[in-house]
mmCIF file with all atom_site columns, C-alpha atoms in Angstrom:
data_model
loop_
_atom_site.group_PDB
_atom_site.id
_atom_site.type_symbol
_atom_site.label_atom_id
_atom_site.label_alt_id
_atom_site.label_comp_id
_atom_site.label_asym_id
_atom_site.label_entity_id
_atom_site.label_seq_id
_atom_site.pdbx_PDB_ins_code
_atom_site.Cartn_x
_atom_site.Cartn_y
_atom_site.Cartn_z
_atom_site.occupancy
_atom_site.B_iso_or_equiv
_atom_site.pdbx_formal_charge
_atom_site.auth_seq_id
_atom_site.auth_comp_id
_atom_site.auth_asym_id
_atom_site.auth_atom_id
_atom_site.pdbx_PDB_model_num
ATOM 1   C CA . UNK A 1 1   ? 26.147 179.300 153.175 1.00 59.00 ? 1   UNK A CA 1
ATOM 2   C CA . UNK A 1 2   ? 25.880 182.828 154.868 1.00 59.00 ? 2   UNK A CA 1
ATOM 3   C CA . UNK A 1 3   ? 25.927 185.875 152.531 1.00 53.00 ? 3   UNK A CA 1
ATOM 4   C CA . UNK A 1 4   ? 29.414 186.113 153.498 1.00 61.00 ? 4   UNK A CA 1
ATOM 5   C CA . UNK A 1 5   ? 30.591 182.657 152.894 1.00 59.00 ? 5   UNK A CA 1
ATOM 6   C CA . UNK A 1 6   ? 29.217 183.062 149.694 1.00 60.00 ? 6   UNK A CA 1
ATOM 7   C CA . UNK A 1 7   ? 31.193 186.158 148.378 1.00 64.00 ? 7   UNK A CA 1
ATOM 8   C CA . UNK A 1 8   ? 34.070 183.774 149.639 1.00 66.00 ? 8   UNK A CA 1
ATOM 9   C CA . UNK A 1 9   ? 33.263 181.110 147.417 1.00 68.00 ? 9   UNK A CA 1
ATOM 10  C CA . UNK A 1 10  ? 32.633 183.247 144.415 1.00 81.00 ? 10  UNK A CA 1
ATOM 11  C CA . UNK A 1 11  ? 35.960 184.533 144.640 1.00 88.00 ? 11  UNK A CA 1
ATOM 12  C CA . UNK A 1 12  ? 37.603 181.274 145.286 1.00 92.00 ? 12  UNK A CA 1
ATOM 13  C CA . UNK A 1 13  ? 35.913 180.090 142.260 1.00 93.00 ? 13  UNK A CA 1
ATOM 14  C CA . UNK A 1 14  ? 37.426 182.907 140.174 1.00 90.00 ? 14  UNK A CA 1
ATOM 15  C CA . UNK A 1 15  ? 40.628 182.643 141.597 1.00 93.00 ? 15  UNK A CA 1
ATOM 16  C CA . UNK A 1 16  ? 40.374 178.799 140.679 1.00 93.00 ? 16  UNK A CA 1
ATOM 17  C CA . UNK A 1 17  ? 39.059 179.214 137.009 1.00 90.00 ? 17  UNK A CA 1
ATOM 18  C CA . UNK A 1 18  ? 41.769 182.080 136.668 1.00 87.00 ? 18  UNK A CA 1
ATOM 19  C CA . UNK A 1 19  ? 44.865 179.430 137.831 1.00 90.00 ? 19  UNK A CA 1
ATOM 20  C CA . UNK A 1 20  ? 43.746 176.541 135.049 1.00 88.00 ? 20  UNK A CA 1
ATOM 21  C CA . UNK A 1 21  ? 42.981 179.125 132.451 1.00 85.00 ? 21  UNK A CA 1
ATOM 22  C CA . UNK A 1 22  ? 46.561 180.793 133.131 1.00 81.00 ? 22  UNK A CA 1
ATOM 23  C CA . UNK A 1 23  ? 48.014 177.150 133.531 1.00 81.00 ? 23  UNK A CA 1
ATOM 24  C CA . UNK A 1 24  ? 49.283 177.423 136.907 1.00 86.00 ? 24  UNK A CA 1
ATOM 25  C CA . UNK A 1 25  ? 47.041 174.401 137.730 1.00 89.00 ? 25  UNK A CA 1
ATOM 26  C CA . UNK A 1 26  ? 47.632 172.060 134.647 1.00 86.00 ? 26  UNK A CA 1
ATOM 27  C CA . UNK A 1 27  ? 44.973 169.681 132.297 1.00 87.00 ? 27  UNK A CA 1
ATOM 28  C CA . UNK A 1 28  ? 44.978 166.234 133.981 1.00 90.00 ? 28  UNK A CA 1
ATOM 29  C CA . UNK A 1 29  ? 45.724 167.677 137.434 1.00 93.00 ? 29  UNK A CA 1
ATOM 30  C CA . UNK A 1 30  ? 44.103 166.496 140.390 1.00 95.00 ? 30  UNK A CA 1
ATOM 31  C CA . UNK A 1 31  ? 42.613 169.171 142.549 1.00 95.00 ? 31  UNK A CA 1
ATOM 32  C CA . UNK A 1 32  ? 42.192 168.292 146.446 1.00 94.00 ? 32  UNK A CA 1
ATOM 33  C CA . UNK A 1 33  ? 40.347 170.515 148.241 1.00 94.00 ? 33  UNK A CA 1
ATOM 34  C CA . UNK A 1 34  ? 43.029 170.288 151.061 1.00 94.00 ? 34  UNK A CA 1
ATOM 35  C CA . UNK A 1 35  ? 45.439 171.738 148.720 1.00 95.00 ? 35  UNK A CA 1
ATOM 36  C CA . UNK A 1 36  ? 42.864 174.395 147.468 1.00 95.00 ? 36  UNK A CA 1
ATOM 37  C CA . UNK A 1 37  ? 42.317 175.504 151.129 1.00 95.00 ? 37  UNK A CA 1
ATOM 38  C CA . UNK A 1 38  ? 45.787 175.903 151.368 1.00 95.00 ? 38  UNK A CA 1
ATOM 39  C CA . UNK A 1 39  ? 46.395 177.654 148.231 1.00 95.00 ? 39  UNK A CA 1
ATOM 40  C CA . UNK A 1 40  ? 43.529 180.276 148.639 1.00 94.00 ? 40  UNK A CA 1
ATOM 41  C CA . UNK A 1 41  ? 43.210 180.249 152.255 1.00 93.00 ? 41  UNK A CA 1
ATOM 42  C CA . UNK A 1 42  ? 39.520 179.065 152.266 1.00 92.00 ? 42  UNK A CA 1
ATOM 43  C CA . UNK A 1 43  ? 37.259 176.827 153.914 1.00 92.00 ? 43  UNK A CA 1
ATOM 44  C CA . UNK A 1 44  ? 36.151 173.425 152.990 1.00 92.00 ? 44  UNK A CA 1
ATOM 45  C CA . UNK A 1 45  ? 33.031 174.901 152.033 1.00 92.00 ? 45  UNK A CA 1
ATOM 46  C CA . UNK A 1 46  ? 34.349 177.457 149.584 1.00 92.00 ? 46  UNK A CA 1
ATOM 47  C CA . UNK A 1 47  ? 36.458 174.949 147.892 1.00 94.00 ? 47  UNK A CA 1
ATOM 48  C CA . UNK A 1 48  ? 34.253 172.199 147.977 1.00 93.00 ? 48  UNK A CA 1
ATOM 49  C CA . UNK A 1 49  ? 31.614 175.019 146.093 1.00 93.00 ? 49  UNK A CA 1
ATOM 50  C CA . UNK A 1 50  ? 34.754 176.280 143.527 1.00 94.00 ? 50  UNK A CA 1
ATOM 51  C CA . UNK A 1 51  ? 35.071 172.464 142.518 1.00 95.00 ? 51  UNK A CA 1
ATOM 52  C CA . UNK A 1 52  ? 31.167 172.150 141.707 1.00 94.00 ? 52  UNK A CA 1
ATOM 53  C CA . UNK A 1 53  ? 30.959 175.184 140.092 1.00 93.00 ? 53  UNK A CA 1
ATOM 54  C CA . UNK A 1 54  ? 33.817 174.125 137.680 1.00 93.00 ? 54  UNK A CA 1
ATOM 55  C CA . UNK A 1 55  ? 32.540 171.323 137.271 1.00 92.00 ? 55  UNK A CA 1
ATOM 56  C CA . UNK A 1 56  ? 29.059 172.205 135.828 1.00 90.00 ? 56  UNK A CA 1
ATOM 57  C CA . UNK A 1 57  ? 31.214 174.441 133.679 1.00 84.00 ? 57  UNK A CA 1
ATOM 58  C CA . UNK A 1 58  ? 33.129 171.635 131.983 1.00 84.00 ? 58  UNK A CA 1
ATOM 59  C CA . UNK A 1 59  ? 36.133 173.390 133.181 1.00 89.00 ? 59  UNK A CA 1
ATOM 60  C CA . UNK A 1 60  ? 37.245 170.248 135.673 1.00 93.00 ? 60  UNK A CA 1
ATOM 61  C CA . UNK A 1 61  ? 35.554 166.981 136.110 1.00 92.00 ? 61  UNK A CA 1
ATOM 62  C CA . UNK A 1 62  ? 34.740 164.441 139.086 1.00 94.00 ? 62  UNK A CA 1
ATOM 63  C CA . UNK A 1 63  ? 35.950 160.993 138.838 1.00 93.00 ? 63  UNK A CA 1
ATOM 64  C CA . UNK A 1 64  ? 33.766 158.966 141.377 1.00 92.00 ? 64  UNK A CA 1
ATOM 65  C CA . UNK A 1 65  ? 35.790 157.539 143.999 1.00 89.00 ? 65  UNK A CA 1
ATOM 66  C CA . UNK A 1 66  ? 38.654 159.884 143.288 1.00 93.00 ? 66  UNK A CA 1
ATOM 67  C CA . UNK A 1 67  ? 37.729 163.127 143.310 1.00 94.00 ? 67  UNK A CA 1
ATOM 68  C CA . UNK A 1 68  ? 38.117 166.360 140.712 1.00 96.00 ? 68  UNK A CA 1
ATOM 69  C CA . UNK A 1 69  ? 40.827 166.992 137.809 1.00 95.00 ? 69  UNK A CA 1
ATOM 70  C CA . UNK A 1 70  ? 41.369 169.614 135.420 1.00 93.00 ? 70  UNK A CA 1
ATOM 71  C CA . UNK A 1 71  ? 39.754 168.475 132.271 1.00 89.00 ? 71  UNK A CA 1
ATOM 72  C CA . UNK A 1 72  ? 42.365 167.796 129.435 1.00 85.00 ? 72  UNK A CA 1
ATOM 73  C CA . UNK A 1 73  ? 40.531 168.713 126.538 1.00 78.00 ? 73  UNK A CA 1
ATOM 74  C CA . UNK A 1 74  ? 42.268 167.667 123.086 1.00 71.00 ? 74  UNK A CA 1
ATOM 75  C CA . UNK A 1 75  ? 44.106 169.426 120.445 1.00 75.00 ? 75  UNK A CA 1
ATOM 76  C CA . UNK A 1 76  ? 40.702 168.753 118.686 1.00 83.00 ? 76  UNK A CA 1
ATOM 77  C CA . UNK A 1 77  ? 38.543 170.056 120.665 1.00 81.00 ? 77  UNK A CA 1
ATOM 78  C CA . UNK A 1 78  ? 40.735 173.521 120.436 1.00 82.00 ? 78  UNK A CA 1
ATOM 79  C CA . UNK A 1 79  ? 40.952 173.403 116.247 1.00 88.00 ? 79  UNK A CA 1
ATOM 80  C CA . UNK A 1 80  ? 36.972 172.115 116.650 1.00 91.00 ? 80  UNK A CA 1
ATOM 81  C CA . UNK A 1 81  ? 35.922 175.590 118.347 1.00 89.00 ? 81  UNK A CA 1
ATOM 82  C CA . UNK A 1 82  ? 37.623 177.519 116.664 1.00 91.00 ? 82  UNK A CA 1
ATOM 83  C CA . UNK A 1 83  ? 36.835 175.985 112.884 1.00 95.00 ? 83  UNK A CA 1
ATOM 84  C CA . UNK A 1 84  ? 33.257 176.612 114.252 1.00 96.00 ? 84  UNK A CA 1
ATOM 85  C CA . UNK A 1 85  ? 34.127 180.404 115.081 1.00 95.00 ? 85  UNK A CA 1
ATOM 86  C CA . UNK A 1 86  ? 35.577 181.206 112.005 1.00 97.00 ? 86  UNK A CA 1
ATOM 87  C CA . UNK A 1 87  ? 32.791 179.631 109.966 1.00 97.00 ? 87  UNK A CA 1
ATOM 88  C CA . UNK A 1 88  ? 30.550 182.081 112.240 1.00 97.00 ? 88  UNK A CA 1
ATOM 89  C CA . UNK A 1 89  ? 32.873 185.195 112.596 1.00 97.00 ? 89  UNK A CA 1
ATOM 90  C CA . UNK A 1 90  ? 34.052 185.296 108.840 1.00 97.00 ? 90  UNK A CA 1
ATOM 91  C CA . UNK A 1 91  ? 30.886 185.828 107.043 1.00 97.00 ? 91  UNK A CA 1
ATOM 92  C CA . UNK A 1 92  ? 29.664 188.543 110.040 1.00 97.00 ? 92  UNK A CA 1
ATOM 93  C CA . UNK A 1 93  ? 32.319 190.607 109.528 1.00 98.00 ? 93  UNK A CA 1
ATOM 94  C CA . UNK A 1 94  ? 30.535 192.037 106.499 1.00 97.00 ? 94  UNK A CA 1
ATOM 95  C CA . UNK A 1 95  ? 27.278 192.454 108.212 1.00 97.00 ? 95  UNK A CA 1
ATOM 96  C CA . UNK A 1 96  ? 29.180 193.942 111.288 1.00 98.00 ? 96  UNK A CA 1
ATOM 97  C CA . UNK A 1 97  ? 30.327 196.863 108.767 1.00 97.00 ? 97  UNK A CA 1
ATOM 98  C CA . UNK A 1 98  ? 27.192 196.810 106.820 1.00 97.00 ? 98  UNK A CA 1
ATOM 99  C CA . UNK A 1 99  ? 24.776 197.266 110.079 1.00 97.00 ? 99  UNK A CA 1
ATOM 100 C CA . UNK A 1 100 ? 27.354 199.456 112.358 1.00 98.00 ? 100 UNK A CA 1
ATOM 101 C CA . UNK A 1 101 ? 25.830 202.839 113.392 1.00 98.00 ? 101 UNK A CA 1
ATOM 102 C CA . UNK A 1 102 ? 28.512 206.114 114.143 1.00 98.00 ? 102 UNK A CA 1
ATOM 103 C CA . UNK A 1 103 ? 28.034 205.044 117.961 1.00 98.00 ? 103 UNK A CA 1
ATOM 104 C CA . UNK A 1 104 ? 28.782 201.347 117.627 1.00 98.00 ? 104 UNK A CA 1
ATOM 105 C CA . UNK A 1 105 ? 31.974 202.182 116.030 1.00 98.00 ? 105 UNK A CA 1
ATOM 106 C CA . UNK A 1 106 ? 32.480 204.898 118.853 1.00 98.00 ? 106 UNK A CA 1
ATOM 107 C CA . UNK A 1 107 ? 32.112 201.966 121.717 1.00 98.00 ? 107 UNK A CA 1
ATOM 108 C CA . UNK A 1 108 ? 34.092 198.816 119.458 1.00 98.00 ? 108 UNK A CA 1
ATOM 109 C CA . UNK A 1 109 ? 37.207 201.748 119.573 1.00 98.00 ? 109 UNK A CA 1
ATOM 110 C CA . UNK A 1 110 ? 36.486 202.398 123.173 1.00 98.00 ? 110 UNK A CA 1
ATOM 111 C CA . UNK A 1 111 ? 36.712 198.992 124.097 1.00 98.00 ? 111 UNK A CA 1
ATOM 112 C CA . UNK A 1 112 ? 40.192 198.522 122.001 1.00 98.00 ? 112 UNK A CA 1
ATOM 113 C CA . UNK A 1 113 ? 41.340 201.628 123.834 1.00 98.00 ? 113 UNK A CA 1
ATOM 114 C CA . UNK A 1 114 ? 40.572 200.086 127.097 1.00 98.00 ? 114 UNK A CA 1
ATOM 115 C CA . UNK A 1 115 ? 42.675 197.014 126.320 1.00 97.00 ? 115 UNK A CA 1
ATOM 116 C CA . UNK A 1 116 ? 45.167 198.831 125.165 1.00 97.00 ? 116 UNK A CA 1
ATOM 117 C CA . UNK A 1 117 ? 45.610 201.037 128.300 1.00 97.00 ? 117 UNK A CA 1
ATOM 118 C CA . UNK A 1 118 ? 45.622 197.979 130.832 1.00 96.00 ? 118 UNK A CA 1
ATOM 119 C CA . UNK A 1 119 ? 48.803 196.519 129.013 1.00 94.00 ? 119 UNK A CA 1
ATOM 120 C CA . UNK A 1 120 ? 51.348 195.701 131.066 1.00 90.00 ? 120 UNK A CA 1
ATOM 121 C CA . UNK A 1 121 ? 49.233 197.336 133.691 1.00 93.00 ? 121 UNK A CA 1
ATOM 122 C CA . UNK A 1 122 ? 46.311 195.561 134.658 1.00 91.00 ? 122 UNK A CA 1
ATOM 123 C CA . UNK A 1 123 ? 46.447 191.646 136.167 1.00 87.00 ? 123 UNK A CA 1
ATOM 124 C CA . UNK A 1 124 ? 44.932 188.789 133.861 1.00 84.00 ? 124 UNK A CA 1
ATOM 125 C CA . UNK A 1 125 ? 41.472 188.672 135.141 1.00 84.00 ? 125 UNK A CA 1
ATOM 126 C CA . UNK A 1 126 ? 40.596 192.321 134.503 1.00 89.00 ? 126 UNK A CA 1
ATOM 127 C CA . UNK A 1 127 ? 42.200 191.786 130.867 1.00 91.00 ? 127 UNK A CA 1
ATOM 128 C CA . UNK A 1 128 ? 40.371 189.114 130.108 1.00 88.00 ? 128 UNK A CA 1
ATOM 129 C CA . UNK A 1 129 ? 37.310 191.010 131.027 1.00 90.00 ? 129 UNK A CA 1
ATOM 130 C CA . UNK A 1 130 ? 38.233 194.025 128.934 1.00 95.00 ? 130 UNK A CA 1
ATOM 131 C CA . UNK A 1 131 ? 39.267 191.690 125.974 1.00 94.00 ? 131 UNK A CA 1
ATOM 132 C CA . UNK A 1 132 ? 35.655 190.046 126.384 1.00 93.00 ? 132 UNK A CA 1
ATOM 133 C CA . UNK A 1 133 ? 34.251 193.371 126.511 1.00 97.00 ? 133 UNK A CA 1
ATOM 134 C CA . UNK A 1 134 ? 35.649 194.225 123.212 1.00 98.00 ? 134 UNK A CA 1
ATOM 135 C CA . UNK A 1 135 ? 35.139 191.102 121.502 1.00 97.00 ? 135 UNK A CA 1
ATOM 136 C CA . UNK A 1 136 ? 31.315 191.583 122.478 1.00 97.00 ? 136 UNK A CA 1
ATOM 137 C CA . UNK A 1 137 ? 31.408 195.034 121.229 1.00 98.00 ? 137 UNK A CA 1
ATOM 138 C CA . UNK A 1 138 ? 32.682 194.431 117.671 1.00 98.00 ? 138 UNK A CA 1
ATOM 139 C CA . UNK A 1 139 ? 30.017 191.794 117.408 1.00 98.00 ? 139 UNK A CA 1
ATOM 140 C CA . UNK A 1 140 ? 26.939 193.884 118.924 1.00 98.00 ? 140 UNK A CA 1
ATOM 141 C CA . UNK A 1 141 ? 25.996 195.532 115.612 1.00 98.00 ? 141 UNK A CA 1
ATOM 142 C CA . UNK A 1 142 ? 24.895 192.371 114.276 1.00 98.00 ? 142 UNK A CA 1
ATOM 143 C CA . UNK A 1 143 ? 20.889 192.506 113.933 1.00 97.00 ? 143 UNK A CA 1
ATOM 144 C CA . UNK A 1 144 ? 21.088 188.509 114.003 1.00 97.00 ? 144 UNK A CA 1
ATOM 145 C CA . UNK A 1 145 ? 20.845 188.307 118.398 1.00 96.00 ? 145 UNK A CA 1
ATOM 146 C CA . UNK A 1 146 ? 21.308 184.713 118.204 1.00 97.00 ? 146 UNK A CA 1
ATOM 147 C CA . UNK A 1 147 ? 24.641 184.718 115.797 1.00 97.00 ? 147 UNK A CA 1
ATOM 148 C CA . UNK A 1 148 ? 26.158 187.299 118.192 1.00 97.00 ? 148 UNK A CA 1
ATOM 149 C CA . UNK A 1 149 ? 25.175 185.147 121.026 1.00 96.00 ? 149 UNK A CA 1
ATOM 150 C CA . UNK A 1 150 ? 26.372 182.375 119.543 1.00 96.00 ? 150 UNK A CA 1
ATOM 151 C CA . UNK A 1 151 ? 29.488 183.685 118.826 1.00 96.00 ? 151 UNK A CA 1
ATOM 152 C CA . UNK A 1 152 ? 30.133 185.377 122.208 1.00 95.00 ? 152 UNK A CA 1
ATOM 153 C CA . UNK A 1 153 ? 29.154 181.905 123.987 1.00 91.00 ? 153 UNK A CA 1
ATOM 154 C CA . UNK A 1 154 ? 32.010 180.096 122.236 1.00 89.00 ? 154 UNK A CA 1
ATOM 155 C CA . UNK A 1 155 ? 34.966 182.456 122.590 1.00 89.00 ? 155 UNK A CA 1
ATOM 156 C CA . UNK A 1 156 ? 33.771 182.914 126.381 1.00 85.00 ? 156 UNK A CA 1
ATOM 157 C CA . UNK A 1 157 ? 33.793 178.408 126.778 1.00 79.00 ? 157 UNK A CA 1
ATOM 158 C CA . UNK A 1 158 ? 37.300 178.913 128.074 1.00 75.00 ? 158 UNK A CA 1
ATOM 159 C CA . UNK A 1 159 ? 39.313 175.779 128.117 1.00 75.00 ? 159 UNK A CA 1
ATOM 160 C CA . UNK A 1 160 ? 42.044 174.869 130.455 1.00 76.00 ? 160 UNK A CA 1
ATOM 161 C CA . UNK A 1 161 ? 44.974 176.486 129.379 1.00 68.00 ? 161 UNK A CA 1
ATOM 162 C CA . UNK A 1 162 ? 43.711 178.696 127.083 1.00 67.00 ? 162 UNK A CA 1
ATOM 163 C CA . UNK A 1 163 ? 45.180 182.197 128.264 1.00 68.00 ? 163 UNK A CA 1
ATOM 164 C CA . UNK A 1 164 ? 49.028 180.928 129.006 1.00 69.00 ? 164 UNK A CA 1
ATOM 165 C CA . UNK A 1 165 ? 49.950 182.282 126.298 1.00 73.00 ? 165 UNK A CA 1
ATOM 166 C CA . UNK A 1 166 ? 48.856 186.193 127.785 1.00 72.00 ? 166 UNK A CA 1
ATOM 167 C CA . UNK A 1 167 ? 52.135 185.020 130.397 1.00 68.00 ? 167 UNK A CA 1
ATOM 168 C CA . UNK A 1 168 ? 54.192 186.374 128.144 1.00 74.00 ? 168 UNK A CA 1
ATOM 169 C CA . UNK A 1 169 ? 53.606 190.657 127.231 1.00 79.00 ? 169 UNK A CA 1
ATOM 170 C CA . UNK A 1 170 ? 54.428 190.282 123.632 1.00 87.00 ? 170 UNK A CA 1
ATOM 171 C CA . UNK A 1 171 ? 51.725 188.128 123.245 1.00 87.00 ? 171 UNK A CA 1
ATOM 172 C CA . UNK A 1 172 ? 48.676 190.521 124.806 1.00 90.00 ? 172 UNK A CA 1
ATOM 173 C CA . UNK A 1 173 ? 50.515 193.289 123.209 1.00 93.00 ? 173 UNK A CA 1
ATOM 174 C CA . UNK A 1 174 ? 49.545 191.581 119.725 1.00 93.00 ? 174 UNK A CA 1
ATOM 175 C CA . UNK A 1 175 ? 46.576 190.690 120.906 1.00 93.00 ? 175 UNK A CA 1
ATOM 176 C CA . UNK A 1 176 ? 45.769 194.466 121.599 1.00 96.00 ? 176 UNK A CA 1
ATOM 177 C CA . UNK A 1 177 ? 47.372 195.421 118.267 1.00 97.00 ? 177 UNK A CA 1
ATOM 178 C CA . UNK A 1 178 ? 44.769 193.323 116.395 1.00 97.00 ? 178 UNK A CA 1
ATOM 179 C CA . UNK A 1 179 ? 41.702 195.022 118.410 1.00 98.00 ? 179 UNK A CA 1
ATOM 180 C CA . UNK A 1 180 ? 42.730 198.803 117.385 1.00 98.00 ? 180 UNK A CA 1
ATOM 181 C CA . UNK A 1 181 ? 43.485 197.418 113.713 1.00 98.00 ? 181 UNK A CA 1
ATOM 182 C CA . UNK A 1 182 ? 39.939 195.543 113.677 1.00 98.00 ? 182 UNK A CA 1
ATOM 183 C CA . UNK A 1 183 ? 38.040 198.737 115.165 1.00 98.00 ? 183 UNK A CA 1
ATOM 184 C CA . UNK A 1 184 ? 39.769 200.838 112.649 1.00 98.00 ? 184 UNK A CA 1
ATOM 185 C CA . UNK A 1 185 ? 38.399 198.241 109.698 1.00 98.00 ? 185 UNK A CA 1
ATOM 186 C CA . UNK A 1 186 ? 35.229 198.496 111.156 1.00 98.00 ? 186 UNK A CA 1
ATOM 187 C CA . UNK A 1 187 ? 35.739 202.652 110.992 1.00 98.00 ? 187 UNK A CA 1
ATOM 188 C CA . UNK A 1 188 ? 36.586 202.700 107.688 1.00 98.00 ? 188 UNK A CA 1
ATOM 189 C CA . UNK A 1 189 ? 34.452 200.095 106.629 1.00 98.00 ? 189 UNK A CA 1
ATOM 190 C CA . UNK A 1 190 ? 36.955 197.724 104.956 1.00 98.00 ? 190 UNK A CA 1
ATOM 191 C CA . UNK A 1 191 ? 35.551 193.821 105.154 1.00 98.00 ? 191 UNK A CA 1
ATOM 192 C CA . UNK A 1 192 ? 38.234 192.380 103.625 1.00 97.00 ? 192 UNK A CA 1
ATOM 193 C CA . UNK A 1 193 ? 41.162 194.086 106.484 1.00 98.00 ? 193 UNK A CA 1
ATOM 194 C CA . UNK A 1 194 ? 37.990 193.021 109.116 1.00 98.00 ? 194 UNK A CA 1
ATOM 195 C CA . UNK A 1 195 ? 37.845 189.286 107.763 1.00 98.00 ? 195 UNK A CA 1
ATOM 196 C CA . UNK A 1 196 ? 42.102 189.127 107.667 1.00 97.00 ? 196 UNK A CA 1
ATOM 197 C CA . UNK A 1 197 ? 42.334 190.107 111.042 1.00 97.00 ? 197 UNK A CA 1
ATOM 198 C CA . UNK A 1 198 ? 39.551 187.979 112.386 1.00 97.00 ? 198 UNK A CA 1
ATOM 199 C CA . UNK A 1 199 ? 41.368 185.104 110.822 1.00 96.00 ? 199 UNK A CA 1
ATOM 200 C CA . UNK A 1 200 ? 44.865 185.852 111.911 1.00 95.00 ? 200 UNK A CA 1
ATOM 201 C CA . UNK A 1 201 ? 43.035 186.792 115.735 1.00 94.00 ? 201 UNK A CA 1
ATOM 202 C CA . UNK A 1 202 ? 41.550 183.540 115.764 1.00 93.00 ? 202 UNK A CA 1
ATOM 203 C CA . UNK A 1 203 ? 44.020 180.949 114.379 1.00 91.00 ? 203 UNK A CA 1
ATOM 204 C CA . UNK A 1 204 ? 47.246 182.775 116.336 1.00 81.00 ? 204 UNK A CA 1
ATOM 205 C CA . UNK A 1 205 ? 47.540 180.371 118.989 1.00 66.00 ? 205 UNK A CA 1
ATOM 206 C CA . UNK A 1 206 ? 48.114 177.591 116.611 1.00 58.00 ? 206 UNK A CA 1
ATOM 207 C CA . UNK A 1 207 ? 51.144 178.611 115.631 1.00 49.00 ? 207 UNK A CA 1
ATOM 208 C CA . UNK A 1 208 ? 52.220 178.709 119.188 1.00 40.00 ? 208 UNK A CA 1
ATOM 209 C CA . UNK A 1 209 ? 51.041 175.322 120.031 1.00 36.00 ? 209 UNK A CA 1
#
């Protein structure tokens, strides 16, 4: 591919990954690259590239002799990662508070701020950048590299689906509620707030399932 072509597939590949996670393009669907020219006005190229890249990312799969689907991952798979992220997130919120300098708590309240402001305002792929950005702020104290990496590289293994719920305001607007309440924990140093609102963060979508 030319330089060009490339920026072309990048985006379709974004725009792709930003349809499943949203739920516009549903688990179990079958993805023709046909249709995926048509729908993003690309070439056979760019969505034949969108489709690998998704692939490798576990996001859809190839079926030999059929062609790609968007994966349908289980109601397990969902309680799986995040039983693994509270068993992870939990026990760093104390170290969070006991290692976080005047600055870090400066940037984790910057980064709920930012959230906040693009409410309403922003469209879902910059929020889910800002919402990353914060998550990977509040964790960023931690001296352990590999438990904040670790943590950051399971709430980033999106799974179709997983953001439909941000279709409806009330629910990013709760979302962004729990960030400036978690920053201010962190501010005034109180673990036990920190470790509620990780838990009630986390588990959320399971009472909307």
């Amino acid at each position: 591919m030319s330089k060009s072509e490339t920026i072309v597939a990048v985006d379709v590949t974004e725009r792709l990954r930003n349809d499943i996670l949203l739920g516009a393009l549903r688990p179990g669907e079958w993805l023709r690259q046909i249709d995926l020219q048509d729908r993003y006005k690309c070439t056979r190229a760019s969505a034949r590239s969108a489709l690998a890249a998704l692939a490798a990312g576990q996001m859809v799969e190839h079926i030999p002799n059929r062609g790609f689907r968007v994966v349908q991952p289980s109601a397990e798979v969902r309680a799986e990662i995040t039983e693994v992220r509270l068993m992870l997130e939990l026990p760093a919120a104390e170290a969070i508070i006991a290692t976080a300098t005047a600055q870090d708590v400066d940037d984790i309240q910057s980064a709920a701020e930012a959230f906040d402001a693009g409410v309403d305002q922003l469209p879902y792929p910059e929020m889910r950048a800002l919402n990353h950005a914060f998550h990977r702020a509040l964790v960023a104290p931690l001296v352990n590299g590999l438990l904040a990496d670790t943590i950051n590289d399971l709430r980033e293994r999106d799974l179709p689906g997983d953001w439909s719920s941000w279709s409806i305001g009330a629910n990013v607007r709760r979302s962004s509620q729990d960030h400036l309440d978690m920053a201010k924990a962190v501010a005034t140093r109180d673990v036990k707030s920190l470790r509620q609102l990780i838990r009630q963060h986390l588990t959320r979508w399971q009472d909307t399932a």
